[in-house]
mmCIF file of N, CA and C in Angstrom:
data_model
loop_
_atom_site.group_PDB
_atom_site.id
_atom_site.type_symbol
_atom_site.label_atom_id
_atom_site.label_comp_id
_atom_site.label_asym_id
_atom_site.label_seq_id
_atom_site.Cartn_x
_atom_site.Cartn_y
_atom_site.Cartn_z
ATOM 1 N N MET J 1 -9.333 9.702 19.777
ATOM 2 C CA MET J 1 -8.269 10.687 20.023
ATOM 3 C C MET J 1 -7.611 10.422 21.354
ATOM 4 N N ILE J 2 -6.286 10.339 21.303
ATOM 5 C CA ILE J 2 -5.511 10.059 22.508
ATOM 6 C C ILE J 2 -5.144 11.349 23.209
ATOM 7 N N THR J 3 -5.551 11.449 24.483
ATOM 8 C CA THR J 3 -5.293 12.704 25.233
ATOM 9 C C THR J 3 -4.385 12.534 26.421
ATOM 10 N N GLY J 4 -3.967 11.290 26.721
ATOM 11 C CA GLY J 4 -3.084 11.021 27.823
ATOM 12 C C GLY J 4 -2.646 9.565 27.835
ATOM 13 N N ILE J 5 -1.950 9.137 28.836
ATOM 14 C CA ILE J 5 -1.524 7.754 28.891
ATOM 15 C C ILE J 5 -2.739 6.883 29.096
ATOM 16 N N ASP J 6 -2.555 5.568 28.896
ATOM 17 C CA ASP J 6 -3.589 4.565 29.083
ATOM 18 C C ASP J 6 -3.598 4.152 30.575
ATOM 19 N N THR J 7 -4.482 4.711 31.302
ATOM 20 C CA THR J 7 -4.487 4.445 32.777
ATOM 21 C C THR J 7 -4.948 3.010 33.105
ATOM 22 N N SER J 8 -5.403 2.228 32.117
ATOM 23 C CA SER J 8 -5.763 0.889 32.348
ATOM 24 C C SER J 8 -4.696 -0.114 31.793
ATOM 25 N N ALA J 9 -3.545 0.410 31.371
ATOM 26 C CA ALA J 9 -2.469 -0.407 30.791
ATOM 27 C C ALA J 9 -1.833 -1.312 31.914
ATOM 28 N N ALA J 10 -1.237 -2.386 31.418
ATOM 29 C CA ALA J 10 -0.627 -3.325 32.339
ATOM 30 C C ALA J 10 0.553 -2.742 33.131
ATOM 31 N N VAL J 11 1.274 -1.834 32.457
ATOM 32 C CA VAL J 11 2.403 -1.169 33.128
ATOM 33 C C VAL J 11 2.268 0.324 32.962
ATOM 34 N N ILE J 12 2.455 1.047 34.082
ATOM 35 C CA ILE J 12 2.473 2.530 34.071
ATOM 36 C C ILE J 12 3.651 2.968 34.919
ATOM 37 N N ALA J 13 4.420 3.917 34.441
ATOM 38 C CA ALA J 13 5.525 4.408 35.200
ATOM 39 C C ALA J 13 5.418 5.958 35.223
ATOM 40 N N ARG J 14 5.743 6.544 36.345
ATOM 41 C CA ARG J 14 5.685 7.991 36.519
ATOM 42 C C ARG J 14 7.002 8.405 37.230
ATOM 43 N N HIS J 15 7.661 9.372 36.685
ATOM 44 C CA HIS J 15 8.930 9.863 37.340
ATOM 45 C C HIS J 15 9.028 11.362 37.097
ATOM 46 N N SER J 16 9.777 12.031 37.987
ATOM 47 C CA SER J 16 9.967 13.465 37.892
ATOM 48 C C SER J 16 11.431 13.830 38.271
ATOM 49 N N ILE J 17 11.850 14.996 37.823
ATOM 50 C CA ILE J 17 13.184 15.484 38.195
ATOM 51 C C ILE J 17 13.113 17.038 38.099
ATOM 52 N N SER J 18 13.975 17.703 38.866
ATOM 53 C CA SER J 18 14.095 19.143 38.824
ATOM 54 C C SER J 18 15.448 19.435 38.137
ATOM 55 N N ILE J 19 15.375 20.409 37.241
ATOM 56 C CA ILE J 19 16.566 20.760 36.400
ATOM 57 C C ILE J 19 16.833 22.268 36.586
ATOM 58 N N ASP J 20 18.069 22.576 36.894
ATOM 59 C CA ASP J 20 18.476 23.974 37.134
ATOM 60 C C ASP J 20 18.907 24.545 35.750
ATOM 61 N N ALA J 21 17.949 24.845 34.921
ATOM 62 C CA ALA J 21 18.243 25.381 33.578
ATOM 63 C C ALA J 21 16.929 26.077 33.108
ATOM 64 N N PRO J 22 17.037 26.973 32.175
ATOM 65 C CA PRO J 22 15.835 27.652 31.670
ATOM 66 C C PRO J 22 14.893 26.687 30.950
ATOM 67 N N LEU J 23 13.597 26.986 31.077
ATOM 68 C CA LEU J 23 12.576 26.113 30.507
ATOM 69 C C LEU J 23 12.802 25.943 28.974
ATOM 70 N N GLN J 24 13.032 27.024 28.287
ATOM 71 C CA GLN J 24 13.212 26.923 26.847
ATOM 72 C C GLN J 24 14.360 26.005 26.463
ATOM 73 N N ARG J 25 15.490 26.035 27.207
ATOM 74 C CA ARG J 25 16.641 25.176 26.945
ATOM 75 C C ARG J 25 16.244 23.720 27.077
ATOM 76 N N VAL J 26 15.543 23.410 28.206
ATOM 77 C CA VAL J 26 15.137 21.984 28.449
ATOM 78 C C VAL J 26 14.182 21.543 27.393
ATOM 79 N N TRP J 27 13.180 22.388 27.052
ATOM 80 C CA TRP J 27 12.186 22.042 26.053
ATOM 81 C C TRP J 27 12.849 21.792 24.679
ATOM 82 N N ASP J 28 13.768 22.719 24.291
ATOM 83 C CA ASP J 28 14.426 22.589 22.969
ATOM 84 C C ASP J 28 15.277 21.319 22.945
ATOM 85 N N LEU J 29 16.004 21.040 23.984
ATOM 86 C CA LEU J 29 16.843 19.869 24.036
ATOM 87 C C LEU J 29 15.953 18.615 23.906
ATOM 88 N N HIS J 30 14.836 18.611 24.626
ATOM 89 C CA HIS J 30 13.972 17.449 24.605
ATOM 90 C C HIS J 30 13.289 17.221 23.254
ATOM 91 N N LEU J 31 12.957 18.304 22.618
ATOM 92 C CA LEU J 31 12.279 18.162 21.341
ATOM 93 C C LEU J 31 13.203 18.047 20.102
ATOM 94 N N ASP J 32 14.483 18.156 20.304
ATOM 95 C CA ASP J 32 15.440 17.937 19.200
ATOM 96 C C ASP J 32 15.699 16.453 19.027
ATOM 97 N N VAL J 33 14.750 15.769 18.414
ATOM 98 C CA VAL J 33 14.803 14.319 18.296
ATOM 99 C C VAL J 33 16.139 13.830 17.665
ATOM 100 N N SER J 34 16.518 14.513 16.599
ATOM 101 C CA SER J 34 17.766 14.110 15.922
ATOM 102 C C SER J 34 18.993 14.220 16.806
ATOM 103 N N GLY J 35 18.941 15.072 17.800
ATOM 104 C CA GLY J 35 20.022 15.228 18.716
ATOM 105 C C GLY J 35 20.026 14.259 19.908
ATOM 106 N N TRP J 36 18.965 13.506 20.080
ATOM 107 C CA TRP J 36 18.888 12.565 21.245
ATOM 108 C C TRP J 36 20.123 11.663 21.365
ATOM 109 N N PRO J 37 20.585 11.019 20.332
ATOM 110 C CA PRO J 37 21.691 10.099 20.492
ATOM 111 C C PRO J 37 22.988 10.744 21.074
ATOM 112 N N SER J 38 23.097 12.069 20.952
ATOM 113 C CA SER J 38 24.324 12.739 21.449
ATOM 114 C C SER J 38 24.327 12.821 22.999
ATOM 115 N N TRP J 39 23.164 12.727 23.641
ATOM 116 C CA TRP J 39 23.108 12.804 25.084
ATOM 117 C C TRP J 39 22.334 11.701 25.719
ATOM 118 N N GLN J 40 21.470 11.065 25.023
ATOM 119 C CA GLN J 40 20.648 9.971 25.525
ATOM 120 C C GLN J 40 21.225 8.661 24.983
ATOM 121 N N THR J 41 22.210 8.104 25.748
ATOM 122 C CA THR J 41 23.036 7.018 25.257
ATOM 123 C C THR J 41 22.271 5.716 24.973
ATOM 124 N N ASP J 42 21.062 5.608 25.501
ATOM 125 C CA ASP J 42 20.266 4.399 25.164
ATOM 126 C C ASP J 42 19.616 4.456 23.798
ATOM 127 N N ILE J 43 19.717 5.624 23.158
ATOM 128 C CA ILE J 43 19.142 5.820 21.858
ATOM 129 C C ILE J 43 20.281 5.878 20.804
ATOM 130 N N THR J 44 20.243 4.990 19.860
ATOM 131 C CA THR J 44 21.334 4.845 18.910
ATOM 132 C C THR J 44 21.068 5.577 17.600
ATOM 133 N N ALA J 45 19.787 5.882 17.314
ATOM 134 C CA ALA J 45 19.427 6.593 16.146
ATOM 135 C C ALA J 45 18.100 7.335 16.387
ATOM 136 N N ALA J 46 17.924 8.508 15.790
ATOM 137 C CA ALA J 46 16.704 9.230 15.955
ATOM 138 C C ALA J 46 16.604 10.257 14.874
ATOM 139 N N SER J 47 15.365 10.416 14.322
ATOM 140 C CA SER J 47 15.202 11.459 13.283
ATOM 141 C C SER J 47 13.709 11.872 13.255
ATOM 142 N N ALA J 48 13.536 13.160 12.938
ATOM 143 C CA ALA J 48 12.188 13.691 12.796
ATOM 144 C C ALA J 48 12.248 14.538 11.468
ATOM 145 N N GLU J 49 11.261 14.404 10.674
ATOM 146 C CA GLU J 49 11.199 15.170 9.423
ATOM 147 C C GLU J 49 10.379 16.402 9.609
ATOM 148 N N GLY J 50 10.946 17.315 10.350
ATOM 149 C CA GLY J 50 10.223 18.561 10.629
ATOM 150 C C GLY J 50 9.878 18.709 12.061
ATOM 151 N N PRO J 51 9.146 19.773 12.421
ATOM 152 C CA PRO J 51 8.818 20.029 13.803
ATOM 153 C C PRO J 51 7.842 18.942 14.358
ATOM 154 N N LEU J 52 7.886 18.825 15.664
ATOM 155 C CA LEU J 52 6.969 17.871 16.318
ATOM 156 C C LEU J 52 5.634 18.619 16.562
ATOM 157 N N VAL J 53 4.675 18.228 15.763
ATOM 158 C CA VAL J 53 3.309 18.780 15.842
ATOM 159 C C VAL J 53 2.345 17.607 15.839
ATOM 160 N N PRO J 54 1.160 17.788 16.319
ATOM 161 C CA PRO J 54 0.178 16.676 16.279
ATOM 162 C C PRO J 54 0.061 16.056 14.913
ATOM 163 N N GLY J 55 0.200 14.722 14.906
ATOM 164 C CA GLY J 55 0.126 13.947 13.695
ATOM 165 C C GLY J 55 1.469 13.645 13.060
ATOM 166 N N SER J 56 2.527 14.347 13.470
ATOM 167 C CA SER J 56 3.851 14.057 12.900
ATOM 168 C C SER J 56 4.412 12.789 13.478
ATOM 169 N N VAL J 57 5.255 12.167 12.746
ATOM 170 C CA VAL J 57 5.866 10.891 13.162
ATOM 171 C C VAL J 57 7.391 11.087 13.232
ATOM 172 N N PHE J 58 8.025 10.549 14.271
ATOM 173 C CA PHE J 58 9.480 10.535 14.367
ATOM 174 C C PHE J 58 9.905 9.117 14.610
ATOM 175 N N ARG J 59 11.091 8.824 14.179
ATOM 176 C CA ARG J 59 11.657 7.429 14.282
ATOM 177 C C ARG J 59 12.887 7.474 15.131
ATOM 178 N N TRP J 60 13.002 6.422 15.975
ATOM 179 C CA TRP J 60 14.173 6.308 16.855
ATOM 180 C C TRP J 60 14.411 4.844 17.183
ATOM 181 N N THR J 61 15.665 4.579 17.575
ATOM 182 C CA THR J 61 16.050 3.218 17.884
ATOM 183 C C THR J 61 16.642 3.214 19.322
ATOM 184 N N THR J 62 16.082 2.294 20.122
ATOM 185 C CA THR J 62 16.600 2.216 21.505
ATOM 186 C C THR J 62 16.647 0.684 21.875
ATOM 187 N N PHE J 63 17.692 0.262 22.486
ATOM 188 C CA PHE J 63 17.869 -1.138 22.872
ATOM 189 C C PHE J 63 17.598 -2.063 21.680
ATOM 190 N N GLY J 64 18.006 -1.639 20.470
ATOM 191 C CA GLY J 64 17.834 -2.454 19.288
ATOM 192 C C GLY J 64 16.474 -2.453 18.689
ATOM 193 N N MET J 65 15.501 -1.767 19.346
ATOM 194 C CA MET J 65 14.151 -1.717 18.805
ATOM 195 C C MET J 65 13.966 -0.438 18.008
ATOM 196 N N GLU J 66 13.460 -0.626 16.777
ATOM 197 C CA GLU J 66 13.171 0.537 15.942
ATOM 198 C C GLU J 66 11.701 0.906 16.229
ATOM 199 N N ILE J 67 11.519 2.223 16.529
ATOM 200 C CA ILE J 67 10.184 2.712 16.961
ATOM 201 C C ILE J 67 9.777 3.888 16.078
ATOM 202 N N ALA J 68 8.529 3.896 15.706
ATOM 203 C CA ALA J 68 7.934 5.073 15.016
ATOM 204 C C ALA J 68 6.877 5.608 15.946
ATOM 205 N N SER J 69 7.110 6.822 16.440
ATOM 206 C CA SER J 69 6.163 7.431 17.396
ATOM 207 C C SER J 69 5.406 8.545 16.723
ATOM 208 N N THR J 70 4.117 8.575 17.018
ATOM 209 C CA THR J 70 3.222 9.646 16.492
ATOM 210 C C THR J 70 2.989 10.650 17.631
ATOM 211 N N VAL J 71 3.095 11.910 17.286
ATOM 212 C CA VAL J 71 2.834 12.985 18.270
ATOM 213 C C VAL J 71 1.345 13.141 18.327
ATOM 214 N N TYR J 72 0.803 13.089 19.533
ATOM 215 C CA TYR J 72 -0.640 13.220 19.704
ATOM 216 C C TYR J 72 -1.049 14.625 20.188
ATOM 217 N N ALA J 73 -0.202 15.282 20.924
ATOM 218 C CA ALA J 73 -0.491 16.603 21.474
ATOM 219 C C ALA J 73 0.790 17.387 21.747
ATOM 220 N N VAL J 74 0.786 18.682 21.559
ATOM 221 C CA VAL J 74 1.872 19.536 21.976
ATOM 222 C C VAL J 74 1.337 20.877 22.434
ATOM 223 N N GLN J 75 1.735 21.268 23.606
ATOM 224 C CA GLN J 75 1.529 22.607 24.132
ATOM 225 C C GLN J 75 2.872 23.193 24.544
ATOM 226 N N ALA J 76 3.542 23.769 23.572
ATOM 227 C CA ALA J 76 4.935 24.286 23.823
ATOM 228 C C ALA J 76 4.930 25.429 24.765
ATOM 229 N N PRO J 77 5.878 25.496 25.666
ATOM 230 C CA PRO J 77 6.932 24.521 26.004
ATOM 231 C C PRO J 77 6.599 23.718 27.228
ATOM 232 N N TYR J 78 5.300 23.309 27.355
ATOM 233 C CA TYR J 78 4.842 22.711 28.602
ATOM 234 C C TYR J 78 4.483 21.229 28.567
ATOM 235 N N ARG J 79 4.067 20.739 27.398
ATOM 236 C CA ARG J 79 3.595 19.339 27.349
ATOM 237 C C ARG J 79 3.748 18.779 25.964
ATOM 238 N N ILE J 80 4.137 17.527 25.902
ATOM 239 C CA ILE J 80 4.144 16.735 24.672
ATOM 240 C C ILE J 80 3.668 15.327 24.963
ATOM 241 N N LEU J 81 2.866 14.778 24.087
ATOM 242 C CA LEU J 81 2.341 13.433 24.220
ATOM 243 C C LEU J 81 2.569 12.712 22.896
ATOM 244 N N TRP J 82 3.229 11.558 23.005
ATOM 245 C CA TRP J 82 3.441 10.740 21.807
ATOM 246 C C TRP J 82 3.282 9.283 22.135
ATOM 247 N N GLY J 83 3.226 8.423 21.046
ATOM 248 C CA GLY J 83 3.130 7.010 21.293
ATOM 249 C C GLY J 83 2.918 6.262 20.020
ATOM 250 N N GLY J 84 2.603 4.982 20.224
ATOM 251 C CA GLY J 84 2.339 4.094 19.095
ATOM 252 C C GLY J 84 2.738 2.684 19.442
ATOM 253 N N PRO J 85 2.460 1.761 18.491
ATOM 254 C CA PRO J 85 2.859 0.377 18.732
ATOM 255 C C PRO J 85 4.331 0.144 18.284
ATOM 256 N N ALA J 86 4.986 -0.738 19.048
ATOM 257 C CA ALA J 86 6.358 -1.160 18.710
ATOM 258 C C ALA J 86 6.575 -2.541 19.225
ATOM 259 N N HIS J 87 6.796 -3.483 18.390
ATOM 260 C CA HIS J 87 7.138 -4.859 18.756
ATOM 261 C C HIS J 87 6.086 -5.444 19.692
ATOM 262 N N GLY J 88 4.830 -5.195 19.397
ATOM 263 C CA GLY J 88 3.734 -5.745 20.198
ATOM 264 C C GLY J 88 3.375 -4.917 21.468
ATOM 265 N N ILE J 89 4.127 -3.856 21.721
ATOM 266 C CA ILE J 89 3.883 -3.040 22.878
ATOM 267 C C ILE J 89 3.236 -1.763 22.412
ATOM 268 N N ASP J 90 2.051 -1.449 23.022
ATOM 269 C CA ASP J 90 1.405 -0.166 22.778
ATOM 270 C C ASP J 90 1.831 0.827 23.863
ATOM 271 N N GLY J 91 2.641 1.803 23.482
ATOM 272 C CA GLY J 91 3.141 2.748 24.437
ATOM 273 C C GLY J 91 2.562 4.124 24.227
ATOM 274 N N ILE J 92 2.353 4.835 25.285
ATOM 275 C CA ILE J 92 1.914 6.214 25.281
ATOM 276 C C ILE J 92 2.765 6.972 26.286
ATOM 277 N N HIS J 93 3.397 8.049 25.853
ATOM 278 C CA HIS J 93 4.361 8.723 26.684
ATOM 279 C C HIS J 93 4.023 10.231 26.762
ATOM 280 N N GLN J 94 3.878 10.711 27.980
ATOM 281 C CA GLN J 94 3.610 12.161 28.186
ATOM 282 C C GLN J 94 4.696 12.785 29.035
ATOM 283 N N TRP J 95 5.101 13.968 28.539
ATOM 284 C CA TRP J 95 6.086 14.765 29.291
ATOM 285 C C TRP J 95 5.480 16.120 29.585
ATOM 286 N N THR J 96 5.656 16.615 30.836
ATOM 287 C CA THR J 96 5.200 17.943 31.181
ATOM 288 C C THR J 96 6.397 18.730 31.787
ATOM 289 N N PHE J 97 6.438 20.026 31.551
ATOM 290 C CA PHE J 97 7.513 20.895 31.959
ATOM 291 C C PHE J 97 6.879 22.121 32.666
ATOM 292 N N THR J 98 7.325 22.379 33.850
ATOM 293 C CA THR J 98 6.852 23.586 34.554
ATOM 294 C C THR J 98 8.086 24.281 35.142
ATOM 295 N N GLU J 99 8.079 25.610 35.155
ATOM 296 C CA GLU J 99 9.227 26.388 35.645
ATOM 297 C C GLU J 99 8.776 27.237 36.788
ATOM 298 N N LYS J 100 9.615 27.234 37.813
ATOM 299 C CA LYS J 100 9.454 28.086 38.968
ATOM 300 C C LYS J 100 10.755 28.538 39.513
ATOM 301 N N ASP J 101 10.919 29.850 39.575
ATOM 302 C CA ASP J 101 12.160 30.449 40.114
ATOM 303 C C ASP J 101 13.419 29.896 39.403
ATOM 304 N N GLY J 102 13.345 29.741 38.108
ATOM 305 C CA GLY J 102 14.503 29.313 37.291
ATOM 306 C C GLY J 102 14.826 27.847 37.333
ATOM 307 N N THR J 103 13.972 27.049 37.982
ATOM 308 C CA THR J 103 14.132 25.612 37.997
ATOM 309 C C THR J 103 12.995 24.985 37.269
ATOM 310 N N VAL J 104 13.297 24.023 36.405
ATOM 311 C CA VAL J 104 12.303 23.359 35.634
ATOM 312 C C VAL J 104 12.009 21.953 36.245
ATOM 313 N N HIS J 105 10.739 21.755 36.482
ATOM 314 C CA HIS J 105 10.275 20.474 36.970
ATOM 315 C C HIS J 105 9.751 19.665 35.791
ATOM 316 N N VAL J 106 10.385 18.532 35.489
ATOM 317 C CA VAL J 106 9.983 17.665 34.365
ATOM 318 C C VAL J 106 9.304 16.420 34.946
ATOM 319 N N HIS J 107 8.124 16.173 34.517
ATOM 320 C CA HIS J 107 7.365 15.005 34.947
ATOM 321 C C HIS J 107 7.077 14.159 33.670
ATOM 322 N N THR J 108 7.349 12.895 33.736
ATOM 323 C CA THR J 108 7.075 12.005 32.651
ATOM 324 C C THR J 108 6.229 10.803 33.153
ATOM 325 N N GLU J 109 5.346 10.396 32.310
ATOM 326 C CA GLU J 109 4.571 9.198 32.629
ATOM 327 C C GLU J 109 4.321 8.464 31.328
ATOM 328 N N GLU J 110 4.360 7.139 31.462
ATOM 329 C CA GLU J 110 4.245 6.323 30.253
ATOM 330 C C GLU J 110 3.490 5.069 30.568
ATOM 331 N N SER J 111 2.652 4.651 29.588
ATOM 332 C CA SER J 111 1.875 3.420 29.776
ATOM 333 C C SER J 111 2.285 2.466 28.695
ATOM 334 N N TRP J 112 2.410 1.148 29.083
ATOM 335 C CA TRP J 112 2.713 0.092 28.158
ATOM 336 C C TRP J 112 1.658 -0.970 28.287
ATOM 337 N N ASP J 113 1.181 -1.468 27.160
ATOM 338 C CA ASP J 113 0.277 -2.587 27.191
ATOM 339 C C ASP J 113 0.593 -3.465 25.992
ATOM 340 N N GLY J 114 -0.030 -4.622 25.895
ATOM 341 C CA GLY J 114 0.163 -5.525 24.819
ATOM 342 C C GLY J 114 0.638 -6.876 25.323
ATOM 343 N N GLU J 115 0.607 -7.867 24.496
ATOM 344 C CA GLU J 115 0.920 -9.224 24.891
ATOM 345 C C GLU J 115 2.310 -9.378 25.523
ATOM 346 N N PRO J 116 3.397 -8.791 24.922
ATOM 347 C CA PRO J 116 4.675 -8.929 25.584
ATOM 348 C C PRO J 116 4.711 -8.327 27.005
ATOM 349 N N VAL J 117 3.999 -7.259 27.211
ATOM 350 C CA VAL J 117 3.936 -6.601 28.516
ATOM 351 C C VAL J 117 3.169 -7.481 29.494
ATOM 352 N N ARG J 118 2.047 -7.944 29.080
ATOM 353 C CA ARG J 118 1.226 -8.763 29.976
ATOM 354 C C ARG J 118 1.881 -10.111 30.361
ATOM 355 N N ALA J 119 2.798 -10.562 29.442
ATOM 356 C CA ALA J 119 3.527 -11.843 29.705
ATOM 357 C C ALA J 119 4.573 -11.616 30.797
ATOM 358 N N ASP J 120 5.015 -10.398 31.039
ATOM 359 C CA ASP J 120 6.052 -10.165 32.067
ATOM 360 C C ASP J 120 5.906 -8.760 32.611
ATOM 361 N N VAL J 121 4.819 -8.541 33.335
ATOM 362 C CA VAL J 121 4.515 -7.241 33.870
ATOM 363 C C VAL J 121 5.609 -6.731 34.779
ATOM 364 N N GLN J 122 6.105 -7.531 35.667
ATOM 365 C CA GLN J 122 7.153 -7.074 36.584
ATOM 366 C C GLN J 122 8.435 -6.708 35.850
ATOM 367 N N GLY J 123 8.864 -7.523 34.925
ATOM 368 C CA GLY J 123 10.104 -7.269 34.193
ATOM 369 C C GLY J 123 9.964 -6.060 33.285
ATOM 370 N N MET J 124 8.836 -5.923 32.597
ATOM 371 C CA MET J 124 8.606 -4.788 31.733
ATOM 372 C C MET J 124 8.464 -3.504 32.497
ATOM 373 N N GLY J 125 7.817 -3.599 33.689
ATOM 374 C CA GLY J 125 7.747 -2.405 34.564
ATOM 375 C C GLY J 125 9.096 -1.922 35.000
ATOM 376 N N ALA J 126 9.922 -2.888 35.391
ATOM 377 C CA ALA J 126 11.277 -2.545 35.860
ATOM 378 C C ALA J 126 12.104 -1.910 34.665
ATOM 379 N N ALA J 127 11.936 -2.413 33.493
ATOM 380 C CA ALA J 127 12.650 -1.910 32.335
ATOM 381 C C ALA J 127 12.183 -0.507 32.002
ATOM 382 N N LEU J 128 10.892 -0.238 32.085
ATOM 383 C CA LEU J 128 10.356 1.092 31.808
ATOM 384 C C LEU J 128 10.834 2.059 32.927
ATOM 385 N N ASP J 129 10.756 1.687 34.158
ATOM 386 C CA ASP J 129 11.228 2.556 35.251
ATOM 387 C C ASP J 129 12.652 2.926 35.022
ATOM 388 N N ALA J 130 13.537 1.949 34.723
ATOM 389 C CA ALA J 130 14.950 2.203 34.516
ATOM 390 C C ALA J 130 15.177 3.121 33.371
ATOM 391 N N SER J 131 14.467 2.956 32.253
ATOM 392 C CA SER J 131 14.603 3.760 31.076
ATOM 393 C C SER J 131 14.228 5.202 31.334
ATOM 394 N N LEU J 132 13.108 5.413 31.966
ATOM 395 C CA LEU J 132 12.642 6.773 32.238
ATOM 396 C C LEU J 132 13.576 7.498 33.246
ATOM 397 N N THR J 133 14.005 6.796 34.235
ATOM 398 C CA THR J 133 14.969 7.380 35.211
ATOM 399 C C THR J 133 16.248 7.812 34.557
ATOM 400 N N ALA J 134 16.767 6.951 33.701
ATOM 401 C CA ALA J 134 18.039 7.286 33.001
ATOM 402 C C ALA J 134 17.812 8.470 32.022
ATOM 403 N N TRP J 135 16.682 8.481 31.325
ATOM 404 C CA TRP J 135 16.362 9.594 30.414
ATOM 405 C C TRP J 135 16.337 10.926 31.126
ATOM 406 N N LEU J 136 15.638 10.944 32.264
ATOM 407 C CA LEU J 136 15.518 12.145 33.052
ATOM 408 C C LEU J 136 16.880 12.627 33.591
ATOM 409 N N GLU J 137 17.669 11.712 34.078
ATOM 410 C CA GLU J 137 19.013 12.075 34.602
ATOM 411 C C GLU J 137 19.885 12.620 33.495
ATOM 412 N N ARG J 138 19.836 12.015 32.285
ATOM 413 C CA ARG J 138 20.644 12.522 31.188
ATOM 414 C C ARG J 138 20.130 13.869 30.670
ATOM 415 N N LEU J 139 18.836 14.056 30.685
ATOM 416 C CA LEU J 139 18.279 15.371 30.273
ATOM 417 C C LEU J 139 18.751 16.437 31.250
ATOM 418 N N LYS J 140 18.742 16.126 32.525
ATOM 419 C CA LYS J 140 19.148 17.113 33.538
ATOM 420 C C LYS J 140 20.620 17.396 33.367
ATOM 421 N N GLN J 141 21.456 16.397 33.249
ATOM 422 C CA GLN J 141 22.912 16.600 33.126
ATOM 423 C C GLN J 141 23.199 17.453 31.857
ATOM 424 N N THR J 142 22.579 17.144 30.717
ATOM 425 C CA THR J 142 22.805 17.859 29.482
ATOM 426 C C THR J 142 22.339 19.287 29.576
ATOM 427 N N ALA J 143 21.147 19.507 30.055
ATOM 428 C CA ALA J 143 20.584 20.850 30.165
ATOM 429 C C ALA J 143 21.376 21.734 31.114
ATOM 430 N N GLU J 144 21.766 21.166 32.247
ATOM 431 C CA GLU J 144 22.490 21.973 33.234
ATOM 432 C C GLU J 144 23.916 22.276 32.800
ATOM 433 N N ASN J 145 24.456 21.453 31.944
ATOM 434 C CA ASN J 145 25.855 21.663 31.458
ATOM 435 C C ASN J 145 25.945 22.397 30.122
ATOM 436 N N ALA J 146 24.822 22.800 29.591
ATOM 437 C CA ALA J 146 24.854 23.442 28.250
ATOM 438 C C ALA J 146 25.305 24.857 28.390
#
């Protein structure tokens, strides 16, 4: 049973952002997988067949890679954990959401491991950092402008 990121993975990235929007808006935006391509420009296709619950699978395409992610845990509207293998990379991604005084603090952490990652730890780490930073910035912009 997967309960968090792989803390022994070759690459781990952690990033946070504060969003001036209601928690439920941020949560709903983030969990609307089919809507991701409308605001998350690195994602060209995304779909989920129903709500994101433990064991459900959603599919998305980013940077030309088709990914099928399995949801491992959900504590709405505070935490979601998903992951799975894609193109030799074993990824596990956790998002947490906390609200204080009308501001939502979003923290994301992701682990990547596998042969392609171990072959270029520095490059893969930089790619993951850039991806998570962009995702958070776009989530903030979309939620605050909704």
